Short mmCIF file of N, CA, C and O in Angstrom, two decimals:
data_model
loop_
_atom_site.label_atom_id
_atom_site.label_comp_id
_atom_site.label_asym_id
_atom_site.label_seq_id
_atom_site.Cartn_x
_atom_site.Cartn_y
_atom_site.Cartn_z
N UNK A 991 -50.81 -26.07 -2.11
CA UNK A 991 -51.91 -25.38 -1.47
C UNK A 991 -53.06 -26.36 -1.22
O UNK A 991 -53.27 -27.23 -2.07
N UNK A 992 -53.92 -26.27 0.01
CA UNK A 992 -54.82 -27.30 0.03
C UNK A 992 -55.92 -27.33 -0.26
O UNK A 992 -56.65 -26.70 0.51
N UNK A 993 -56.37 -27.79 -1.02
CA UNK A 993 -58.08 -27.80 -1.35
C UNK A 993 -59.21 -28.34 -0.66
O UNK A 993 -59.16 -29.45 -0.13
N UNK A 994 -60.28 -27.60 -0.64
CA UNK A 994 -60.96 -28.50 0.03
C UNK A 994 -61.97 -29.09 -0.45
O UNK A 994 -62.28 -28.69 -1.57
N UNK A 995 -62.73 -30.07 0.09
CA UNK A 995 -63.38 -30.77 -0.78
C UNK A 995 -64.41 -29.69 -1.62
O UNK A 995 -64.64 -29.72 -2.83
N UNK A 996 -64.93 -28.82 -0.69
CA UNK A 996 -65.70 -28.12 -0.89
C UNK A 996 -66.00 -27.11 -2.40
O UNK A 996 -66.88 -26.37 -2.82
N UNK A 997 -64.47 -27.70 -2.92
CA UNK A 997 -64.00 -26.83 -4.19
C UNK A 997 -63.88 -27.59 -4.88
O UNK A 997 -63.47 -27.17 -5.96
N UNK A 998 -64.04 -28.66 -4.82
CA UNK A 998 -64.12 -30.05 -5.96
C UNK A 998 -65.62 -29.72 -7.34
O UNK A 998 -66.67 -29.26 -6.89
N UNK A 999 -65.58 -29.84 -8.00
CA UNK A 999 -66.42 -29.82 -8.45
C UNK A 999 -67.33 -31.01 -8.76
O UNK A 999 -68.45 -30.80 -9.23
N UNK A 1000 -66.95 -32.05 -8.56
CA UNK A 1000 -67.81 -33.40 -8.19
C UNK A 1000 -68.45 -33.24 -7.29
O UNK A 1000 -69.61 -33.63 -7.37
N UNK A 1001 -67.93 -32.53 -5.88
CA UNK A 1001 -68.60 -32.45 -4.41
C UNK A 1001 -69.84 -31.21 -4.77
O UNK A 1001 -70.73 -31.08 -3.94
N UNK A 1002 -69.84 -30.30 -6.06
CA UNK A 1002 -70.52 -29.40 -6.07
C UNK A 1002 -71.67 -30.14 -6.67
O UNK A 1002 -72.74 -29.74 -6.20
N UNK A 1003 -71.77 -30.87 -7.34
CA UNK A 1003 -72.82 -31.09 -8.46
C UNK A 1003 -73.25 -32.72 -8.12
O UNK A 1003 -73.90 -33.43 -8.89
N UNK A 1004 -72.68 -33.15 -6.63
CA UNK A 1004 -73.57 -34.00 -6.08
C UNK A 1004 -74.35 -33.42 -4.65
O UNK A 1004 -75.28 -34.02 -4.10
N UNK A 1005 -73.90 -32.43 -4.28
CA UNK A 1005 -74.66 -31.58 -3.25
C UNK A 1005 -75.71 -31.04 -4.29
O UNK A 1005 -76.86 -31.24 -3.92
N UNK A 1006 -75.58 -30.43 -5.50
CA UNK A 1006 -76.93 -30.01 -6.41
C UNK A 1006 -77.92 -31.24 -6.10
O UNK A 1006 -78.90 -31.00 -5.39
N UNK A 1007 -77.72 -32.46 -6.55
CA UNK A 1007 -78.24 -33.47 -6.93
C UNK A 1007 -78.76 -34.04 -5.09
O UNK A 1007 -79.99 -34.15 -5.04
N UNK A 1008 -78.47 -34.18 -4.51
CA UNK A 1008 -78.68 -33.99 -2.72
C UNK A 1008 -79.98 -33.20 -2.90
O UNK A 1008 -81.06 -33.80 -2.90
N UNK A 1009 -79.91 -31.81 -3.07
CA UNK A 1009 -80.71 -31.13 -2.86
C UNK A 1009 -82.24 -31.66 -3.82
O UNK A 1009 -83.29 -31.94 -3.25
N UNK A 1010 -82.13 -31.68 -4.69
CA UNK A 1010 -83.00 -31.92 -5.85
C UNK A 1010 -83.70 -33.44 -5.27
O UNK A 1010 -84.88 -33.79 -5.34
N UNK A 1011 -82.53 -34.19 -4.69
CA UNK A 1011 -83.68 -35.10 -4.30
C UNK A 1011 -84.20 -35.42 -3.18
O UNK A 1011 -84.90 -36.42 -3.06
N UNK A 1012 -83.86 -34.47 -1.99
CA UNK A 1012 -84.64 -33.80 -1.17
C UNK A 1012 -86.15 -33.43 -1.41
O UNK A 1012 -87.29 -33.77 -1.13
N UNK A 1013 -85.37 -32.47 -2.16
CA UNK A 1013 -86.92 -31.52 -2.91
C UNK A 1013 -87.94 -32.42 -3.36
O UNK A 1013 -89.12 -32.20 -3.11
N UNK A 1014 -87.46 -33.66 -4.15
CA UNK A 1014 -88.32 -34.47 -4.76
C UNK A 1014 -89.16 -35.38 -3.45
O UNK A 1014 -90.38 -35.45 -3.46
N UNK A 1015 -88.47 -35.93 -2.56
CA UNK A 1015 -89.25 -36.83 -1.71
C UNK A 1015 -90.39 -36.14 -0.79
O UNK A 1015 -91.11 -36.73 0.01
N UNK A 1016 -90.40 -34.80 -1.07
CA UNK A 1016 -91.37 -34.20 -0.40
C UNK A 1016 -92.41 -34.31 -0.85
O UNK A 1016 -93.27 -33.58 -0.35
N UNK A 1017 -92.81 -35.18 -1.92
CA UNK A 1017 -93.66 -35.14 -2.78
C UNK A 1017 -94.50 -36.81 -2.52
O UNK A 1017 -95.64 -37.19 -2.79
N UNK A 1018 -93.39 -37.46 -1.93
CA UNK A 1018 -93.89 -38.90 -1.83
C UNK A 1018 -95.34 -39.10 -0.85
O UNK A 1018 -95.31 -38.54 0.25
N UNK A 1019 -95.85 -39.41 -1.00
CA UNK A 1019 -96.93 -40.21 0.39
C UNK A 1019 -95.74 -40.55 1.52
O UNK A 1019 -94.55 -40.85 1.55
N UNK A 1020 -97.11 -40.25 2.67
CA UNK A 1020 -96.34 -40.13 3.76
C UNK A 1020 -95.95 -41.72 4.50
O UNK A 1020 -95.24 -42.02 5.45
N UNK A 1021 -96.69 -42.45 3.65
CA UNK A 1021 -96.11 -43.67 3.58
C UNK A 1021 -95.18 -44.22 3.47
O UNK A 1021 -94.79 -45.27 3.96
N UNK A 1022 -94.70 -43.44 2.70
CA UNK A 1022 -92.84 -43.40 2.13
C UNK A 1022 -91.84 -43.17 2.80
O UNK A 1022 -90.69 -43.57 2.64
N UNK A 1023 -92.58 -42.04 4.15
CA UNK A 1023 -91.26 -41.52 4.87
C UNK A 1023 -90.30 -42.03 5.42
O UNK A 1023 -89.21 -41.47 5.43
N UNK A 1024 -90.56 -43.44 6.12
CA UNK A 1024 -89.40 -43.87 6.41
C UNK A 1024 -89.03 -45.06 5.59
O UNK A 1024 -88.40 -45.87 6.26
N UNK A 1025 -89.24 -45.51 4.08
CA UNK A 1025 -89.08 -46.25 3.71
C UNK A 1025 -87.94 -45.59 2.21
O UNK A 1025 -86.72 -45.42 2.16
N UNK A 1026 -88.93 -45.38 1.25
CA UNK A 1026 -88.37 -45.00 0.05
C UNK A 1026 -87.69 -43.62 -0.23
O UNK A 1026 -86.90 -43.34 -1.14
N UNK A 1027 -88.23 -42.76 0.86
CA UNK A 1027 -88.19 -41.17 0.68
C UNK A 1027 -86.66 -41.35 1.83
O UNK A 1027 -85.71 -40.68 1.42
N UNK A 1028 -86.44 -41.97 2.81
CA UNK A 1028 -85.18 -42.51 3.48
C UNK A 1028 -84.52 -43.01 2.64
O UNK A 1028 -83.47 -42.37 2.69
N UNK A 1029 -84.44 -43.74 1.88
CA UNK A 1029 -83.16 -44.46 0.98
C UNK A 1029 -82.92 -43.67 0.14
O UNK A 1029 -81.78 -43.85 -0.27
N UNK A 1030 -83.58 -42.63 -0.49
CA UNK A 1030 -82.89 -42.11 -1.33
C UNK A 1030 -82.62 -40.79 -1.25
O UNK A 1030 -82.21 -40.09 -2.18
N UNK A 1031 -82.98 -40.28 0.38
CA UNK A 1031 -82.40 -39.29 0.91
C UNK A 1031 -80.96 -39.50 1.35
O UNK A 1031 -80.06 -38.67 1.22
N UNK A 1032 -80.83 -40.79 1.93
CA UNK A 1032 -79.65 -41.58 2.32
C UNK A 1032 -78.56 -41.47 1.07
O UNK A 1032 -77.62 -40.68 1.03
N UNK A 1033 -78.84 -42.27 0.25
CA UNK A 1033 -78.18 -42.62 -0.78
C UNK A 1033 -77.62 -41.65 -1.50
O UNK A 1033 -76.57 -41.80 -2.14
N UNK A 1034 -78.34 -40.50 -1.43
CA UNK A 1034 -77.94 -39.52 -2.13
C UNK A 1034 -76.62 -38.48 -1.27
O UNK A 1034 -75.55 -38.00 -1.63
N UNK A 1035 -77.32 -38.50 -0.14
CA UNK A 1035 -76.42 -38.06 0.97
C UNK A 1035 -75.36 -38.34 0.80
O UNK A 1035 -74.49 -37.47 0.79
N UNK A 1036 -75.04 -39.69 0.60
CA UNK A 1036 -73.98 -40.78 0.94
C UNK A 1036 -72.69 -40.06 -0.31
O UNK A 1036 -71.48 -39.92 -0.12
N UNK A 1037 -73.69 -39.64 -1.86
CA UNK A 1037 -72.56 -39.32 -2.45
C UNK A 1037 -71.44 -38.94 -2.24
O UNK A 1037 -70.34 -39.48 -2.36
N UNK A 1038 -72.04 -37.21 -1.66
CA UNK A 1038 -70.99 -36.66 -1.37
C UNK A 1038 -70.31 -36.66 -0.06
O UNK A 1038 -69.23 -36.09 0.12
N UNK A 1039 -70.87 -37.24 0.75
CA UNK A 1039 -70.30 -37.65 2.20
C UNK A 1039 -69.08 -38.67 1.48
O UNK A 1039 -68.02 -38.11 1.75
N UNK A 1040 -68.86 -39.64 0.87
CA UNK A 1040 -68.06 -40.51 0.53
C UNK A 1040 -66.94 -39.64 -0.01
O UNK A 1040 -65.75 -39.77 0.27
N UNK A 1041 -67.41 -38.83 -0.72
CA UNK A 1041 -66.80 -37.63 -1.43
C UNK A 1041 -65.43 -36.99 -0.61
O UNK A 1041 -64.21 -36.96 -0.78
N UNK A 1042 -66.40 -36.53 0.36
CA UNK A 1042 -66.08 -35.34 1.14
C UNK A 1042 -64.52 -36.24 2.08
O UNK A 1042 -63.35 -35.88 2.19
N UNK A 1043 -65.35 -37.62 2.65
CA UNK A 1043 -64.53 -38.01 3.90
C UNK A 1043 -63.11 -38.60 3.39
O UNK A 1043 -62.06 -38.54 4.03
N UNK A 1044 -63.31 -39.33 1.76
CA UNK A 1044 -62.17 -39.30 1.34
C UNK A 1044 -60.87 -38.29 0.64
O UNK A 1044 -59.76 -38.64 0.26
N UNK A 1045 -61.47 -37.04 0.65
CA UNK A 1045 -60.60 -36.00 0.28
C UNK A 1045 -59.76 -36.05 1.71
O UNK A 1045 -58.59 -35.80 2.03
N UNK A 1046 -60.85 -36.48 2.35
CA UNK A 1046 -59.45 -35.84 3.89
C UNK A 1046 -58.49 -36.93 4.58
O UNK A 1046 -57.87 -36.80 5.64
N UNK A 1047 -58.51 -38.11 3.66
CA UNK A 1047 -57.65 -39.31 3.50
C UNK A 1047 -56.50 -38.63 3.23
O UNK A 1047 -56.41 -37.68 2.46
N UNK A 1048 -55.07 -39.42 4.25
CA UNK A 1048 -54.08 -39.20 3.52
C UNK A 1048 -53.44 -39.78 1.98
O UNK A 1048 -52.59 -39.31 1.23
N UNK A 1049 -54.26 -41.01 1.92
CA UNK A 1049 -53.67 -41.95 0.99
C UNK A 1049 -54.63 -41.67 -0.11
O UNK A 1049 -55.84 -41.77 0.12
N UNK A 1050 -54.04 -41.20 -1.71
CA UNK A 1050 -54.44 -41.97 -2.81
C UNK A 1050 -55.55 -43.47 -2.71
O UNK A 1050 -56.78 -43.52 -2.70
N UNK A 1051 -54.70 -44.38 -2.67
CA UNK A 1051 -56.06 -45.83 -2.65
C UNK A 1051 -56.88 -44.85 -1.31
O UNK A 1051 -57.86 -44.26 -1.78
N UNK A 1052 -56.73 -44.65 -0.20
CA UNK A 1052 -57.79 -44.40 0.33
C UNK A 1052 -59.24 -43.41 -0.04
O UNK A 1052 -60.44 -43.50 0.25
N UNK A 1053 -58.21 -42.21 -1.01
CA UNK A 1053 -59.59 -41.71 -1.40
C UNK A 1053 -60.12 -42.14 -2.66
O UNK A 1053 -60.93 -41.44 -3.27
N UNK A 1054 -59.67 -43.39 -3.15
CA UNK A 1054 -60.42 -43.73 -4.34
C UNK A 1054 -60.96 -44.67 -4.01
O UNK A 1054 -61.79 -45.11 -4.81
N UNK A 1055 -60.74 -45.44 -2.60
CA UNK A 1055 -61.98 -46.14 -2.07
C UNK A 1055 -63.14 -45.71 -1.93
O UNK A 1055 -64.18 -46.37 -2.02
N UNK A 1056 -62.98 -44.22 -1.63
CA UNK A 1056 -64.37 -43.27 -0.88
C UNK A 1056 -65.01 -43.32 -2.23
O UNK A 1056 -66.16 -43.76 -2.34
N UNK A 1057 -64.01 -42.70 -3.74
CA UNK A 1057 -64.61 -42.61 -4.53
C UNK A 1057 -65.89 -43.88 -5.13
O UNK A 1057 -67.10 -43.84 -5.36
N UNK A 1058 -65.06 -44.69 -5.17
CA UNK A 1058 -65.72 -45.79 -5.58
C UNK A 1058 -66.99 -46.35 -5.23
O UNK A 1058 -67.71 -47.04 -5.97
N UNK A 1059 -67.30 -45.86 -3.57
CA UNK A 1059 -68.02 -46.55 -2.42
C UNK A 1059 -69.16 -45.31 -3.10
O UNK A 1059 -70.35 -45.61 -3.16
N UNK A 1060 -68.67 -43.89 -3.60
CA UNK A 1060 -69.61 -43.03 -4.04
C UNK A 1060 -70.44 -43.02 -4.95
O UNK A 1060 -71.49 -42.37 -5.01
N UNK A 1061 -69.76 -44.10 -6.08
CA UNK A 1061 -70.32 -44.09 -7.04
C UNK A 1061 -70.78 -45.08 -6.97
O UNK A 1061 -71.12 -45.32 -8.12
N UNK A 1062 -71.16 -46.22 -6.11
CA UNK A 1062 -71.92 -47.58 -5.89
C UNK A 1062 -73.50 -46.59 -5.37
O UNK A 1062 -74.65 -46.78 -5.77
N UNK A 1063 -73.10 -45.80 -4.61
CA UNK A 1063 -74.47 -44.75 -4.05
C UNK A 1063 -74.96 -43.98 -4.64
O UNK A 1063 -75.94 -43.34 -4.27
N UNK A 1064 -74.24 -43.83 -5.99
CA UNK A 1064 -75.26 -42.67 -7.18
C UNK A 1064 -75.84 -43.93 -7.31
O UNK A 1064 -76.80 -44.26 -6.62
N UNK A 1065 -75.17 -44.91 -8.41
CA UNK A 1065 -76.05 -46.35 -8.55
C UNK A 1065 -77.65 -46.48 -7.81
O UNK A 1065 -78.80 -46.46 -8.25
N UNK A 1066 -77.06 -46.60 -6.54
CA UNK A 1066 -78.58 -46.77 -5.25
C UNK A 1066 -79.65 -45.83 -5.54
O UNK A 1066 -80.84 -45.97 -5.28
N UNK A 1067 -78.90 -44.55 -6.27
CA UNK A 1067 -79.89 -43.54 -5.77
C UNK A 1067 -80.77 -43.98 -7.08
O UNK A 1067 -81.86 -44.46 -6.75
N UNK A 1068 -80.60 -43.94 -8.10
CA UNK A 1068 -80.96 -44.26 -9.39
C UNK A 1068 -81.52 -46.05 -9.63
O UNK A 1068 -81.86 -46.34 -10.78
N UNK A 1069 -81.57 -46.72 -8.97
CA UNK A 1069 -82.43 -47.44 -7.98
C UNK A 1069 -83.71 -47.67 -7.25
O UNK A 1069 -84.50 -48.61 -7.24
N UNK A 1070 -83.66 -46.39 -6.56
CA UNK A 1070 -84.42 -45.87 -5.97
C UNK A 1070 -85.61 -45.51 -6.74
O UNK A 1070 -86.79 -45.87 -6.81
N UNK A 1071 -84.67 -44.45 -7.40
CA UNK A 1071 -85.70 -43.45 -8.47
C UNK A 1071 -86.58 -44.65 -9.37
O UNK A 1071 -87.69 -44.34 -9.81
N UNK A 1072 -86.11 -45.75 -9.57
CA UNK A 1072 -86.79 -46.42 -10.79
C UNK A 1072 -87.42 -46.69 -9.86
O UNK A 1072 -88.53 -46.35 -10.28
N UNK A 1073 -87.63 -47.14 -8.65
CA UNK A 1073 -88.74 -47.83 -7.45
C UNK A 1073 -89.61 -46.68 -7.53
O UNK A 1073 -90.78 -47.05 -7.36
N UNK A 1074 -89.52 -45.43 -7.70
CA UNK A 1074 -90.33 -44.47 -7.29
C UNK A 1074 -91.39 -44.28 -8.78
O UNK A 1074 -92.61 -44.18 -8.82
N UNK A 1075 -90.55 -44.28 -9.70
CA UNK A 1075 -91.18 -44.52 -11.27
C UNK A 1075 -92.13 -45.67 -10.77
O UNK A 1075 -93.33 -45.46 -10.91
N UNK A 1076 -91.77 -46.80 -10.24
CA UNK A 1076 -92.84 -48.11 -10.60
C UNK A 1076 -93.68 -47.99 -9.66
O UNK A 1076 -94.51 -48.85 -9.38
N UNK A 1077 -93.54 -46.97 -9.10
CA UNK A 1077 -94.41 -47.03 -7.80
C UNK A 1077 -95.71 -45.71 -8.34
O UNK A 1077 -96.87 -45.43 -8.04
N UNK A 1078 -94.81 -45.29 -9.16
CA UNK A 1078 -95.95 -43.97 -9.49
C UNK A 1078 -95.94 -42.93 -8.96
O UNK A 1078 -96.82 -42.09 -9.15
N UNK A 1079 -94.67 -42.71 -7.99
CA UNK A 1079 -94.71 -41.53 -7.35
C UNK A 1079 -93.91 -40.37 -8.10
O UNK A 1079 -93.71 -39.23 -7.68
N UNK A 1080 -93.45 -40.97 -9.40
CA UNK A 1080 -92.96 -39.77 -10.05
C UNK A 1080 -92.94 -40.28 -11.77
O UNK A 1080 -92.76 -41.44 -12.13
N UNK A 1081 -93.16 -39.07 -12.73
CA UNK A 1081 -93.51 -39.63 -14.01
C UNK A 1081 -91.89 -39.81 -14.53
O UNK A 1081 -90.85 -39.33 -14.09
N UNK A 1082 -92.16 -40.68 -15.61
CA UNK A 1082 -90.86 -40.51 -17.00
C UNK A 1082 -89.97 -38.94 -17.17
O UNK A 1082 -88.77 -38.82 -17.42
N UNK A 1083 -90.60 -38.25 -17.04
CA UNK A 1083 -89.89 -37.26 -17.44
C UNK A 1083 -88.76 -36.57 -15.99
O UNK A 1083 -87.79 -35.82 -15.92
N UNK A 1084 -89.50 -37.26 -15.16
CA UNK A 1084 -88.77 -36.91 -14.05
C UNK A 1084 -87.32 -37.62 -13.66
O UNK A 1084 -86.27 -37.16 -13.21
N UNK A 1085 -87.69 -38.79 -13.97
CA UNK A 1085 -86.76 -40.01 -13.88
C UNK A 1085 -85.86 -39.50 -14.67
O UNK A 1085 -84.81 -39.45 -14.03
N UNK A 1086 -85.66 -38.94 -16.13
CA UNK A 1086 -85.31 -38.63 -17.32
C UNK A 1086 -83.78 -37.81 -16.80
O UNK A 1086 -82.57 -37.90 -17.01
N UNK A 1087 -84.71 -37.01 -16.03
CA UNK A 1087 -84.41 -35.48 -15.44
C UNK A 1087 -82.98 -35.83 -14.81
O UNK A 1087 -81.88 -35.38 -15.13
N UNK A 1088 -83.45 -37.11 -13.45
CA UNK A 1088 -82.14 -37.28 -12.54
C UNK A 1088 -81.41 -38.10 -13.40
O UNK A 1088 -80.18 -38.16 -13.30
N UNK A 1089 -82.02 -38.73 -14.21
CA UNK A 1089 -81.27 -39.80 -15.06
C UNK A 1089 -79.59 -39.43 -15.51
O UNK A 1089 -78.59 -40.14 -15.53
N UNK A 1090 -79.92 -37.34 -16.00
CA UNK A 1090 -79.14 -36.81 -16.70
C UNK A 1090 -78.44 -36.42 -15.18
O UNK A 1090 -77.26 -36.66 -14.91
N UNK A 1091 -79.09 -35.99 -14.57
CA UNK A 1091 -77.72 -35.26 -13.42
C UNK A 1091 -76.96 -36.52 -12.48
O UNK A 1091 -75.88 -36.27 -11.94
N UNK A 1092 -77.67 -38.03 -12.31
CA UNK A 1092 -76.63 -38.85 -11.25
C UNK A 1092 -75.09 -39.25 -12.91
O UNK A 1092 -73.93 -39.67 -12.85
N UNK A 1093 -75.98 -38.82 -14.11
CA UNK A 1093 -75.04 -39.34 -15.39
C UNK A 1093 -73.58 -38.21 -14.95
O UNK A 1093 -72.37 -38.39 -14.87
N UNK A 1094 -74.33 -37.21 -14.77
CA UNK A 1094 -73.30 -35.72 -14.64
C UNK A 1094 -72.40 -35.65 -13.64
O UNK A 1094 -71.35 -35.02 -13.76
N UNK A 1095 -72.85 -36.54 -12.20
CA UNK A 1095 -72.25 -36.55 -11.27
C UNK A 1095 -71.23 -38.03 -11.39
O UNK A 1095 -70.31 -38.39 -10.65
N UNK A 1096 -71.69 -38.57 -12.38
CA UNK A 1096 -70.70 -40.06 -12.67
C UNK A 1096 -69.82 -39.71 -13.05
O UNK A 1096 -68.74 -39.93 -12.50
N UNK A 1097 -70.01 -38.86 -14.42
CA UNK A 1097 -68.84 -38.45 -15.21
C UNK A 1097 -67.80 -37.08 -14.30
O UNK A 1097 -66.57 -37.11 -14.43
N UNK A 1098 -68.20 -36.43 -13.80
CA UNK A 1098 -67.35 -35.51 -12.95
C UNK A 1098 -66.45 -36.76 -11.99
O UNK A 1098 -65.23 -36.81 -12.17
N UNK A 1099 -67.13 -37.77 -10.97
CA UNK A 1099 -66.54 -38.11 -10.04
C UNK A 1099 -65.39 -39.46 -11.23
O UNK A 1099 -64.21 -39.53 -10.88
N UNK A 1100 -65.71 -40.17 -12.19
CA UNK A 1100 -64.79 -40.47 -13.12
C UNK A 1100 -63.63 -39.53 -13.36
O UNK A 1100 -62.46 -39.89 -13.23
N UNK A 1101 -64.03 -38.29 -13.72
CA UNK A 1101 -62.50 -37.45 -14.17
C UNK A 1101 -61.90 -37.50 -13.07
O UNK A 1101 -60.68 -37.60 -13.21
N UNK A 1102 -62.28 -37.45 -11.91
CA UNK A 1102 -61.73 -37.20 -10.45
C UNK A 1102 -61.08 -38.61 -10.06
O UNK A 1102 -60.30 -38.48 -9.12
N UNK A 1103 -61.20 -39.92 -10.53
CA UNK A 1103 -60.93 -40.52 -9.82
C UNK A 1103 -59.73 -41.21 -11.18
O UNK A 1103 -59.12 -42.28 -11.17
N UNK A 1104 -59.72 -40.42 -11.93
CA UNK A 1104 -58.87 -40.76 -13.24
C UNK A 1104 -57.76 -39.87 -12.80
O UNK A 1104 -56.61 -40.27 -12.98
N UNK A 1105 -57.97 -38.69 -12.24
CA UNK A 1105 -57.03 -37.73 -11.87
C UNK A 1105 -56.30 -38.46 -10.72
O UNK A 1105 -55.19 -38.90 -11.01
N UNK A 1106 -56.84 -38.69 -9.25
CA UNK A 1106 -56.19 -39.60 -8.69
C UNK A 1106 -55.40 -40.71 -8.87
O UNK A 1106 -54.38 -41.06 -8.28
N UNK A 1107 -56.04 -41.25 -9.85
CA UNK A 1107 -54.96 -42.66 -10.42
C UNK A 1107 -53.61 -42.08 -10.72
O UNK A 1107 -52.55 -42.40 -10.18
N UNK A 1108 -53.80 -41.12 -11.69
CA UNK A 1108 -52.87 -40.37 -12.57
C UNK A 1108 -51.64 -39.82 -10.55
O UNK A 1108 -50.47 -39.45 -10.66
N UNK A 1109 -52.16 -39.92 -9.49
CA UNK A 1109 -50.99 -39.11 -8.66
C UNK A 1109 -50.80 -40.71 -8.12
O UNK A 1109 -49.69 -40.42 -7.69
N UNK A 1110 -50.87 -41.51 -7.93
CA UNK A 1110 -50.58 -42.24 -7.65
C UNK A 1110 -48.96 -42.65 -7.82
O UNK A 1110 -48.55 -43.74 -7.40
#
């Protein structure tokens, strides 16, 4: 039966994390808009887009390329966030906050890409 990405639960809880840091760059100076509040709208995007485009790979290695390329872009996003910490546009506790959900979205897209190995 076919699944779609949409039922992944990695793809769910990096679309959470999408959203959340949406929500957050609205907060930046408008200085930011096409600089910092872009990269890590991007980056975050990118998760589950990587996510998404490799579920619809026929090949194993191909969707654990996507995977991989996904989890280089949680990396970015969390990146970002520390630029936004040093910049002052958001406190410790906030950082703290995504700290725990790009951790949540590592460890989901890990079981997922442990599961893939495993059909290989």
């Amino acid at each position: 039966m076919y699944q779609s990405f949409e039922d992944l639960e990695v793809w769910k809880a990096a679309r959470v994390l999408k959203k959340e840091i949406s929500a957050l760059t609205k907060t930046f100076p408008d200085v930011e808009k096409f600089r910092l509040s872009d990269q890590l709208i991007r980056s975050s995007r990118s998760v589950g887009t990587q996510i998404s485009e490799g579920h619809g790979r026929h090949t194993i290695p191909d969707r654990l390329r996507f995977c991989i390329i996904a989890r280089g872009s949680l990396s970015e996003t969390l990146n970002h966030l520390i630029d936004a910490l040093d910049e002052e546009y958001i406190a410790e506790e906030q950082i703290n906050y995504f700290r725990k959900r790009i951790e949540k979205v590592g460890k989901l897209l890990n079981v997922y890409i442990t599961y893939l190995n495993g059909k290989k």
